PDB file of C-alpha atoms and ligand atoms in Angstrom:
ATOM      1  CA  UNK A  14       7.852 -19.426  55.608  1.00 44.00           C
ATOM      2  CA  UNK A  15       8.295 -19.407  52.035  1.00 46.00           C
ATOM      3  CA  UNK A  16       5.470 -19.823  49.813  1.00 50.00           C
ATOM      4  CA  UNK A  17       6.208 -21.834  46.831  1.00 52.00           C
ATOM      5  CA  UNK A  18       5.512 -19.844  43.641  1.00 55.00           C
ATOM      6  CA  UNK A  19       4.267 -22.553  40.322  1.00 51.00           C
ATOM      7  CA  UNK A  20       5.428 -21.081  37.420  1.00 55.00           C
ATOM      8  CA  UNK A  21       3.210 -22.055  34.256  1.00 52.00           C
ATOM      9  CA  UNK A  22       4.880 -21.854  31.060  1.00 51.00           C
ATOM     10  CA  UNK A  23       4.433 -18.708  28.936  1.00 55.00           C
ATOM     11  CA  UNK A  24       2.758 -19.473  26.579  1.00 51.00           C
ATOM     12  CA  UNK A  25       3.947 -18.070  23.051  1.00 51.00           C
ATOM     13  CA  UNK A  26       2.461 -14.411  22.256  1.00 56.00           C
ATOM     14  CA  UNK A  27       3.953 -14.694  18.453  1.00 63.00           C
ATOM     15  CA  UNK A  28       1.487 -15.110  15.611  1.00 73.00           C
ATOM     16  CA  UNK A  29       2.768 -17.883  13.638  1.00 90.00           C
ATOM     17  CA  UNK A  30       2.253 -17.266   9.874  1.00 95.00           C
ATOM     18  CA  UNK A  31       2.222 -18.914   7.211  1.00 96.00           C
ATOM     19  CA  UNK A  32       6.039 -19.138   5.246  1.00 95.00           C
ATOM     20  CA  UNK A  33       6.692 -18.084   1.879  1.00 95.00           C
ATOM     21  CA  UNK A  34       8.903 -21.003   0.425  1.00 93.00           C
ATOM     22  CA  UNK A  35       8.174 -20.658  -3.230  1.00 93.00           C
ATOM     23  CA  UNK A  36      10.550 -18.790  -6.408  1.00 90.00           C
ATOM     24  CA  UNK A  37       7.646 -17.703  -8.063  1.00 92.00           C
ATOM     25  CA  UNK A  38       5.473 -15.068  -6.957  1.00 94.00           C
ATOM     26  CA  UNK A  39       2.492 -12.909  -8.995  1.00 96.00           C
ATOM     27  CA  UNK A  40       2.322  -9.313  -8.306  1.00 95.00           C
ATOM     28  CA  UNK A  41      -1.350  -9.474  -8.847  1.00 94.00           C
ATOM     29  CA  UNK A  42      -1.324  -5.788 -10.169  1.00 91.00           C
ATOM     30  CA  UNK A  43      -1.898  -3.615 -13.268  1.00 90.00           C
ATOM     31  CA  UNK A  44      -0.654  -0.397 -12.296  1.00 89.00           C
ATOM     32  CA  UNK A  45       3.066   0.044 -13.786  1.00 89.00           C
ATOM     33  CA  UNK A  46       4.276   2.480 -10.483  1.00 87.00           C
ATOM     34  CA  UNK A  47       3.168  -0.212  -8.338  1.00 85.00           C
ATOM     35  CA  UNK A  48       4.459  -2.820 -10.045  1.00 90.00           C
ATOM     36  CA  UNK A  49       7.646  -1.316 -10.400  1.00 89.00           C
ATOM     37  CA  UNK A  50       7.859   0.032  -6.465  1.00 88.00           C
ATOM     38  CA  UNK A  51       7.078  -4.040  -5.540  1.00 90.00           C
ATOM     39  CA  UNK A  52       9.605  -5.690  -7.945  1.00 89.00           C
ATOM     40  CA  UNK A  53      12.275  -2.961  -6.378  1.00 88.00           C
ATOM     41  CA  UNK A  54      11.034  -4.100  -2.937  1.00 89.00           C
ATOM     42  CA  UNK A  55      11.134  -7.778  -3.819  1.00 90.00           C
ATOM     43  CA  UNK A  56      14.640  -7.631  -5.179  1.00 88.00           C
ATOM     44  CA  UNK A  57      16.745  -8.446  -2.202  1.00 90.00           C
ATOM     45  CA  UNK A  58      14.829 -11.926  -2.025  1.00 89.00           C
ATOM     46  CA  UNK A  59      15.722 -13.526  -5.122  1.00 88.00           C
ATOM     47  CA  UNK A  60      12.160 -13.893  -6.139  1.00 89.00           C
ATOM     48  CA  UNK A  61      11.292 -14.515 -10.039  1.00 89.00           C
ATOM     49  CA  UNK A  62       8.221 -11.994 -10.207  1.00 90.00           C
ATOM     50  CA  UNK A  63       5.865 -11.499 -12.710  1.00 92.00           C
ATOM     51  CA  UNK A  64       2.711  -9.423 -12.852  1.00 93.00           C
ATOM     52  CA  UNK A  65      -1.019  -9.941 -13.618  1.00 92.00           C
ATOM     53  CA  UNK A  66      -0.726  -7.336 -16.261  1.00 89.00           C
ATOM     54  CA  UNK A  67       2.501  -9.525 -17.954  1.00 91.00           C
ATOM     55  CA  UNK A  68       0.313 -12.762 -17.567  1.00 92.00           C
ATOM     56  CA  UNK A  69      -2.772 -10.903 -18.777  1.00 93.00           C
ATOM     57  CA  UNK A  70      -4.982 -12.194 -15.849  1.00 93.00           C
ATOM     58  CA  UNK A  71      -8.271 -10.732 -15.575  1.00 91.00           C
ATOM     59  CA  UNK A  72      -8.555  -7.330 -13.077  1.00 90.00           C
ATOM     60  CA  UNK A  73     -11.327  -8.413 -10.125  1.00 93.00           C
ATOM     61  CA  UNK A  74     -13.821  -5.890  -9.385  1.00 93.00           C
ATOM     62  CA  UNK A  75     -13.004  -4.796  -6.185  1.00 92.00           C
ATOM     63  CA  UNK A  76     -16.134  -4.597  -4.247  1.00 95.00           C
ATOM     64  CA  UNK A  77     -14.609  -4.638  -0.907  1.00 96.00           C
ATOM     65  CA  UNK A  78     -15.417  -1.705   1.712  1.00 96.00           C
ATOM     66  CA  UNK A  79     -11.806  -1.918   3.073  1.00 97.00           C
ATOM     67  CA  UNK A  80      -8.334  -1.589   1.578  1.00 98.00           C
ATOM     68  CA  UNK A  81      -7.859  -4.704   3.351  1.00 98.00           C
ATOM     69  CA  UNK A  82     -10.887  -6.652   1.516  1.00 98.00           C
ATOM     70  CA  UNK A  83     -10.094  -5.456  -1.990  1.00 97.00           C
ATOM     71  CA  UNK A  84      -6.381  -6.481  -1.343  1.00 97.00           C
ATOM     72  CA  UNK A  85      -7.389 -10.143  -0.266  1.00 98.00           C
ATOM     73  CA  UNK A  86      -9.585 -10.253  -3.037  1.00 97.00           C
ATOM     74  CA  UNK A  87      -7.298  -9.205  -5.363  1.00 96.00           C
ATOM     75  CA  UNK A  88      -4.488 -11.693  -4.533  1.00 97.00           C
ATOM     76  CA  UNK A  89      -6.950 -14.737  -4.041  1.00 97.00           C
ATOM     77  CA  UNK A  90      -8.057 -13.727  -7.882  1.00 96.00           C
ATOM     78  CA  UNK A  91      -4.583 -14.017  -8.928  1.00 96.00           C
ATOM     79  CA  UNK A  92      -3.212 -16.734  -7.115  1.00 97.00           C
ATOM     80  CA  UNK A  93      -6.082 -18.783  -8.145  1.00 96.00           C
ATOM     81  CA  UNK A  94      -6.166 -18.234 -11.343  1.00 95.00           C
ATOM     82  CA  UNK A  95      -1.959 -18.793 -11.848  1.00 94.00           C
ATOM     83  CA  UNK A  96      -2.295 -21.653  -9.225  1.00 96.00           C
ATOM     84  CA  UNK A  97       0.763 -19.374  -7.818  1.00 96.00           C
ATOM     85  CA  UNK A  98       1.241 -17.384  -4.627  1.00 97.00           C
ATOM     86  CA  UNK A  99       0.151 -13.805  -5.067  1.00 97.00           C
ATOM     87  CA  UNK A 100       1.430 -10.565  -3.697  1.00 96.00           C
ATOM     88  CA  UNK A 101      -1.787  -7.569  -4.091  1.00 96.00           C
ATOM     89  CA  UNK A 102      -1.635  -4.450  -2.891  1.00 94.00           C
ATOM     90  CA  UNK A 103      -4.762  -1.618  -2.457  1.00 96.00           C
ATOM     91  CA  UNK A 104      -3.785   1.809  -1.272  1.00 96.00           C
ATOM     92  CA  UNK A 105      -5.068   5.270  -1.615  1.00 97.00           C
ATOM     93  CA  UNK A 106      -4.524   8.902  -0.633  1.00 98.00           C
ATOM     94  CA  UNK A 107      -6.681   9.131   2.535  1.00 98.00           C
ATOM     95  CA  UNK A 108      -7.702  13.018   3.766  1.00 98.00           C
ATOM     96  CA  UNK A 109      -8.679  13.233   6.885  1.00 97.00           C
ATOM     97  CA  UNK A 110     -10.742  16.420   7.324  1.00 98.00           C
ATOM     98  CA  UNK A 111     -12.653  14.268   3.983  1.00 98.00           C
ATOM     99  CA  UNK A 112     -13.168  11.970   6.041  1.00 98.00           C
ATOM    100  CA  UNK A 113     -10.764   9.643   4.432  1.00 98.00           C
ATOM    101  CA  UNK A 114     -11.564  10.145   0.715  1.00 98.00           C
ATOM    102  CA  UNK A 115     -10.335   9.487  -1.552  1.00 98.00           C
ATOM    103  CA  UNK A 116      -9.196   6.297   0.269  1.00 98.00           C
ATOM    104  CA  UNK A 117     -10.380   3.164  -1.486  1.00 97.00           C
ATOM    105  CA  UNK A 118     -11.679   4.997  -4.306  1.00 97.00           C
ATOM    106  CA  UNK A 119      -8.433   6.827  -5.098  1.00 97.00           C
ATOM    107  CA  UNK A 120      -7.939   5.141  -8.056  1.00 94.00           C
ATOM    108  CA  UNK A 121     -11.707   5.818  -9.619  1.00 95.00           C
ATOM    109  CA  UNK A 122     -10.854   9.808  -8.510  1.00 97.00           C
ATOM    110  CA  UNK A 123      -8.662   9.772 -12.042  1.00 97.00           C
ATOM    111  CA  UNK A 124     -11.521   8.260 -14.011  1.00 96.00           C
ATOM    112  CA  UNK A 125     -11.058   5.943 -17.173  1.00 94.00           C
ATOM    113  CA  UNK A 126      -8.436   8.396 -18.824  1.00 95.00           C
ATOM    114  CA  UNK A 127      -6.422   7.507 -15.264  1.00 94.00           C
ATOM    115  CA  UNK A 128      -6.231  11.671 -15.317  1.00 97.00           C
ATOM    116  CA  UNK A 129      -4.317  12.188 -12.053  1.00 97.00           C
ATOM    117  CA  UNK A 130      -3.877  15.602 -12.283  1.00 97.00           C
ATOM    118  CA  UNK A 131      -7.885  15.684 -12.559  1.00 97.00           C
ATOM    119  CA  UNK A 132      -7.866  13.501  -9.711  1.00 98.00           C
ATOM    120  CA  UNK A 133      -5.448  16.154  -7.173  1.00 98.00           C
ATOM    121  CA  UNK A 134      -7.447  18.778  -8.448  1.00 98.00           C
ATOM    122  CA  UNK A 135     -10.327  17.407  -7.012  1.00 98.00           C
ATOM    123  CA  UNK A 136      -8.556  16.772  -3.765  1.00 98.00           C
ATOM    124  CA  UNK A 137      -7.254  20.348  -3.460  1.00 98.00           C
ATOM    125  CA  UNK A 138     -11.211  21.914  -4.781  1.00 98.00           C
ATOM    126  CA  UNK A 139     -12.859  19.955  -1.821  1.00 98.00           C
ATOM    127  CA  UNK A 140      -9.733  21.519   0.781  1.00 98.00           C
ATOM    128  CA  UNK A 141     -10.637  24.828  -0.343  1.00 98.00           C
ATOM    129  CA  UNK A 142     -14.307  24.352  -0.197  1.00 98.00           C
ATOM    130  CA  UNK A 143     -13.586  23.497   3.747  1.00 98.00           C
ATOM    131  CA  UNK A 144     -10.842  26.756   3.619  1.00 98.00           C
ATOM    132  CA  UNK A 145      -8.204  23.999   4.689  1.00 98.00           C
ATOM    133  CA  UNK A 146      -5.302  26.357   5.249  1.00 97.00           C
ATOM    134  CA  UNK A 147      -2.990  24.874   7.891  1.00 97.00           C
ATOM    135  CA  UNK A 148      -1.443  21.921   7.988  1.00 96.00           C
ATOM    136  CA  UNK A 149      -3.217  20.388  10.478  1.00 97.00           C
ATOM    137  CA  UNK A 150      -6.730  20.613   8.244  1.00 98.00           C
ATOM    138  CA  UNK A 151      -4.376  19.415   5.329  1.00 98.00           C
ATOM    139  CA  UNK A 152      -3.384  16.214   6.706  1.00 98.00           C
ATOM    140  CA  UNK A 153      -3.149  13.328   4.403  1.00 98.00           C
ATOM    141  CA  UNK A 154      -1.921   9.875   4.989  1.00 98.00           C
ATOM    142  CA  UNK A 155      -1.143   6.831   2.335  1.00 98.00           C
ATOM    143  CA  UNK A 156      -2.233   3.515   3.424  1.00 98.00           C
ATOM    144  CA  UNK A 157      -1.487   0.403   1.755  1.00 97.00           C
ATOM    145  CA  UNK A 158      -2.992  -3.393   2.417  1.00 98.00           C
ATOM    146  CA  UNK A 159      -0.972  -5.826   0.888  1.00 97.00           C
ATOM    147  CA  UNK A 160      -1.883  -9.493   0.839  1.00 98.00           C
ATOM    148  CA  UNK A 161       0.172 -12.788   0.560  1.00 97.00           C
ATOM    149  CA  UNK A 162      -2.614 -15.486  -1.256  1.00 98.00           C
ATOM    150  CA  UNK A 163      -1.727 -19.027  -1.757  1.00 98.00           C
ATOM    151  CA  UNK A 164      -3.711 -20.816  -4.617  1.00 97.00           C
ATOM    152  CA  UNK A 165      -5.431 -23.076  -1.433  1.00 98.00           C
ATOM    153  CA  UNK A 166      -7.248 -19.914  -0.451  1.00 98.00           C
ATOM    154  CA  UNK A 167      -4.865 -19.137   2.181  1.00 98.00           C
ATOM    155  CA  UNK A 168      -3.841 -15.223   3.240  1.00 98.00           C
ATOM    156  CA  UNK A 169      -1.638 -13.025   4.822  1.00 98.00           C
ATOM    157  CA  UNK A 170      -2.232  -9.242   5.148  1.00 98.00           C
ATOM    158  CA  UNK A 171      -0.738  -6.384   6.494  1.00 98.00           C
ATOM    159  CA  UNK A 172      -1.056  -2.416   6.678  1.00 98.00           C
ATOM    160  CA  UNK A 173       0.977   0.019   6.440  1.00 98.00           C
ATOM    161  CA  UNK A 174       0.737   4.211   6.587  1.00 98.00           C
ATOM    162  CA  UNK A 175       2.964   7.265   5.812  1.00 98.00           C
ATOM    163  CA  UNK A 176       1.501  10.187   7.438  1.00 98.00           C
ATOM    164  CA  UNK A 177       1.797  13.814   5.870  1.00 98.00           C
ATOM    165  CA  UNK A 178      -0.034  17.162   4.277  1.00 98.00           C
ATOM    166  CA  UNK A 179      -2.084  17.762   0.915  1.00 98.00           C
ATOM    167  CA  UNK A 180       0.221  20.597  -0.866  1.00 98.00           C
ATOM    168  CA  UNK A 181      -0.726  22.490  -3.158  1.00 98.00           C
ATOM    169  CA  UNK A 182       0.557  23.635  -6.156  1.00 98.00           C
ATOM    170  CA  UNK A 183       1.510  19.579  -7.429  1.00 98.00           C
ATOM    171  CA  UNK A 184       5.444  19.533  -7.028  1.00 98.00           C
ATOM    172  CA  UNK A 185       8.038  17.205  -9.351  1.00 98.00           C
ATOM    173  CA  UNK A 186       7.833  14.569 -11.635  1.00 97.00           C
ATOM    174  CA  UNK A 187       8.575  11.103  -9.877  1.00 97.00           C
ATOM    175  CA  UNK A 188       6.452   8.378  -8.904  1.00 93.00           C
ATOM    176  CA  UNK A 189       2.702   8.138  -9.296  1.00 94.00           C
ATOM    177  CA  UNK A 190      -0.804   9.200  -8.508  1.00 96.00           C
ATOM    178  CA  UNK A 191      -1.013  11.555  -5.548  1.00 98.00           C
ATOM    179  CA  UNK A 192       2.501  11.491  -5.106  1.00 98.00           C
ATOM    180  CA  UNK A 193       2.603  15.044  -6.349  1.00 98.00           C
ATOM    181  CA  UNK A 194       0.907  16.612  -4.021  1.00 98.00           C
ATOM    182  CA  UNK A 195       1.935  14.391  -0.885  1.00 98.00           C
ATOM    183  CA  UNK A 196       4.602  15.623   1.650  1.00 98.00           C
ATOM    184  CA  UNK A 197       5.565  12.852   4.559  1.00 98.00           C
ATOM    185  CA  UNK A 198       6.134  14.457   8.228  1.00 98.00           C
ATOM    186  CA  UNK A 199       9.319  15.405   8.781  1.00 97.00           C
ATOM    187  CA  UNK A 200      10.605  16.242   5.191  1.00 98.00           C
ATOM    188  CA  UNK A 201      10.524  19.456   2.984  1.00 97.00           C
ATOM    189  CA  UNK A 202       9.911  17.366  -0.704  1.00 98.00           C
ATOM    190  CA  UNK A 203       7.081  15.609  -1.718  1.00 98.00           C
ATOM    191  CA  UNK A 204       7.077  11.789  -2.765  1.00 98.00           C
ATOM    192  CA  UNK A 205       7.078  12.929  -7.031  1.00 98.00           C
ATOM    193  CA  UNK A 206      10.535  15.082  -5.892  1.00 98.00           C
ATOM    194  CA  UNK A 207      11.852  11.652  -4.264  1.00 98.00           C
ATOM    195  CA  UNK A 208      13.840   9.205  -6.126  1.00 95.00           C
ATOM    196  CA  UNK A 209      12.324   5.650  -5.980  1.00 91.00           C
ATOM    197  CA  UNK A 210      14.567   4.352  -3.029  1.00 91.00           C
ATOM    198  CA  UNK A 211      14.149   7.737  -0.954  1.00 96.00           C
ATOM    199  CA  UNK A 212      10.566   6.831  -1.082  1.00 95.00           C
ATOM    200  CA  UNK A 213      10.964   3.567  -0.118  1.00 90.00           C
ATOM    201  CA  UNK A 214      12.377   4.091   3.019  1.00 94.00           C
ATOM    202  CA  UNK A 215       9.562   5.738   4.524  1.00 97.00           C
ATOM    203  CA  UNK A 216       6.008   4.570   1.957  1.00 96.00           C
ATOM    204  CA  UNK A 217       3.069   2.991   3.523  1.00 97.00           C
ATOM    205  CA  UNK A 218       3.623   0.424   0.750  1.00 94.00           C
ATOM    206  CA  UNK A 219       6.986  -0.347   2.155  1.00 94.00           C
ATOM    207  CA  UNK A 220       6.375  -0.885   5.522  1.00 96.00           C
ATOM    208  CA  UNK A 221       3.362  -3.684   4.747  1.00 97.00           C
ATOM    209  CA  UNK A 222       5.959  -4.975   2.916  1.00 94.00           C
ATOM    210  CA  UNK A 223       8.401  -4.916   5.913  1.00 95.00           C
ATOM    211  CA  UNK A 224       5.941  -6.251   8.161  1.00 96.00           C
ATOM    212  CA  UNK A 225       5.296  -9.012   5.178  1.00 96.00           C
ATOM    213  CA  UNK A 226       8.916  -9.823   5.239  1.00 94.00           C
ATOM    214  CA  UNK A 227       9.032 -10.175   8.956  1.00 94.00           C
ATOM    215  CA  UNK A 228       6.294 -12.707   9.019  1.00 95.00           C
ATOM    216  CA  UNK A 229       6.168 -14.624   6.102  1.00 95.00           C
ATOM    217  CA  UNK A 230      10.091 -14.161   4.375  1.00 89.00           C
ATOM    218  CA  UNK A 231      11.610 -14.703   7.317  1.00 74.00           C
ATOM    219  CA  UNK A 232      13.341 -18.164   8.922  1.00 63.00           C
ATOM    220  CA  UNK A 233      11.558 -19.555  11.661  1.00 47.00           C
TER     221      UNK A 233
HETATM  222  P1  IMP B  10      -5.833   0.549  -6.253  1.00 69.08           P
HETATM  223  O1  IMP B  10      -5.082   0.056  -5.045  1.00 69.08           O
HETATM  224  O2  IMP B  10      -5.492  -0.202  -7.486  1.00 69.08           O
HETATM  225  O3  IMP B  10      -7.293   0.698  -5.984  1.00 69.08           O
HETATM  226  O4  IMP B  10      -5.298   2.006  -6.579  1.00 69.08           O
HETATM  227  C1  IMP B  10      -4.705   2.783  -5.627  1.00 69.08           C
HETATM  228  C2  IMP B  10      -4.597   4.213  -6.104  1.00 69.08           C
HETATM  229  O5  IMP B  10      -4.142   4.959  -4.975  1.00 69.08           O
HETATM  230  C3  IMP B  10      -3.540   4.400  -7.178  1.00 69.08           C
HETATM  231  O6  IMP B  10      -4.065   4.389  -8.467  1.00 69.08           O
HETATM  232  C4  IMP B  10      -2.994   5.782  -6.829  1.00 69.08           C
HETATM  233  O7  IMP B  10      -3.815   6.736  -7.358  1.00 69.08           O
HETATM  234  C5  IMP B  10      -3.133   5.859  -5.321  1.00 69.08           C
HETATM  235  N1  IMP B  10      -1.865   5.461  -4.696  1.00 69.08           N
HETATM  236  C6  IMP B  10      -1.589   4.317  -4.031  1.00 69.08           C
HETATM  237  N2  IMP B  10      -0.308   4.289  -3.637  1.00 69.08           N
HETATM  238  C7  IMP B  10       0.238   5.426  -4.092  1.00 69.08           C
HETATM  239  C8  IMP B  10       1.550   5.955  -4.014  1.00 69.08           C
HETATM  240  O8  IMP B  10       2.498   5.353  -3.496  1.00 69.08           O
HETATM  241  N3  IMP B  10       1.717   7.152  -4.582  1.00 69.08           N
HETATM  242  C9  IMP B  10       0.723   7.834  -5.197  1.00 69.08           C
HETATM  243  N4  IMP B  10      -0.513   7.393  -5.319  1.00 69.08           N
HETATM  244  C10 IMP B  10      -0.763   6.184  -4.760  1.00 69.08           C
END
C-alpha cells in the first residue's frame, strides 16, 4: 500500500530587504576615489547622488571594531542628518600574515597628511620584518562594507572582497590608497595600472555593491 506523503509548503528561504525607491541618495563619504568609484557604480540607476563632502556634513568618528560597524555608523550619520537615504562604505587593505592590518585602520596608516606612499611603506617594512617572500606570505585582500541607511534608522549591509598579493616596488598611477601595491588573483597589473572600469569588474567595493543592487535596487 501506498503511504500518503503531506507535503508542507516551503517556506521562503529569501531574505526580504528593504527596497530602495527614492531619486536621491547621499554617498555619505569624503574620500574623492571613493566617491568617484560609487557615483561610476551608481550610474546605470538613474540616481541623483551627492556626497557628504558636497553637502559639508560632519565626518562621524568611527569607533566601530568592524568594517561593518563603522559603515552602519557612517550611513546612519548621514542619512540622519540629510533626512535622506545614505550609501557608506568602510574598506581597507587587509594582510593576512598581519593579521589583517591595516584593515579598519587603513585609512589612519597615511596619517593627517593622507601620505599613502608612507602608508605602503609601512605595509611592505612590516613584510620584510616577517621575510615575506612568496606569494603566499604576501597575501592581501580588500574588503569593503557598504551600508544602505534610511533616515528612520533602518540598514542594509553587505561585504564584499578581492583577494590578491602585497607587491612591491608600488606600480602605476590610477586609483587610490593601496591600490599601488595591490595585485588581484589571476591578473599580472595592479589596481593603480587598471583603468577605473577594469577595476570595477572585479573590486571588493563592487561586488557589495552588486550584492546591494540585488537586494535592495532590484524589483520584487
Ligand atoms: P575608510 O573606509 O574611510 O576608513 O578608509 C578606507 C581606506 O582604505 C582608504 O583611505 C584607502 O586607504 C583604503 N582603501 C579602501 N578601498 C580602497 C581601494 O579600492 N583602493 C585602495 N585603497 C583602498
Amino acid at each position: 500500500m501506498s503511504q500518503a506523503v503531506c507535503k508542507l509548503p516551503q517556506k521562503s528561504q529569501k531574505q526580504s530587504h528593504r527596497k530602495f525607491t527614492e531619486k536621491t541618495l547621499i554617498v555619505a563619504s569624503h574620500n574623492q576615489g571613493k566617491i568617484r568609484e560609487i557615483n561610476e557604480l551608481l550610474k546605470p540607476f538613474g540616481i541623483l547622488a551627492k556626497s557628504a563632502s558636497e553637502l559639508q556634513l560632519d565626518e562621524p568618528e568611527e569607533t566601530g571594531d568592524s568594517f561593518v560597524e563603522n559603515a552602519e555608523l557612517k550611513a546612519l550619520a548621514a542619512a540622519k542628518a540629510s533626512g535622506l537615504p545614505a550609501l557608506a562604505d568602510d574598506s581597507g587593505y587587509s594582510i593576512k600574515i598581519l593579521n589583517g592590518d591595516p584593515g579598519i585602520y587603513s585609512a589612519r596608516w597615511a596619517g593627517d597628511h593622507k601620505d599613502f606612499a608612507l602608508a605602503m611603506q609601512m605595509v611592505e617594512c612590516k613584510l620584510q620584518d616577517k621575510d615575506a617572500q612568496e606569494d603566499e606570505e604576501r597575501a592581501a585582500s580588500f574588503i569593503c562594507a557598504l551600508t544602505l541607511a534610511w533616515p528612520d534608522g533602518h540598514v542594509e549591509t553587505f561585504e564584499g572582497r578581492v583577494d590578491g598579493v602585497s607587491i612591491w616596488p608600488p606600480k602605476g598611477d590610477n586609483g587610490f590608497g593601496y591600490d599601488p601595491i595591490f595585485k588581484a588573483n589571476g591578473h599580472d597589473r595592479t589596481f593603480a595600472e587598471m583603468n577605473c572600469s577594469e577595476k570595477q569588474k572585479i573590486s571588493h567595493r563592487a561586488n557589495a555593491f552588486k550584492q546591494l543592487v540585488d537586494a535592495c535596487f532590484k524589483a520584487i
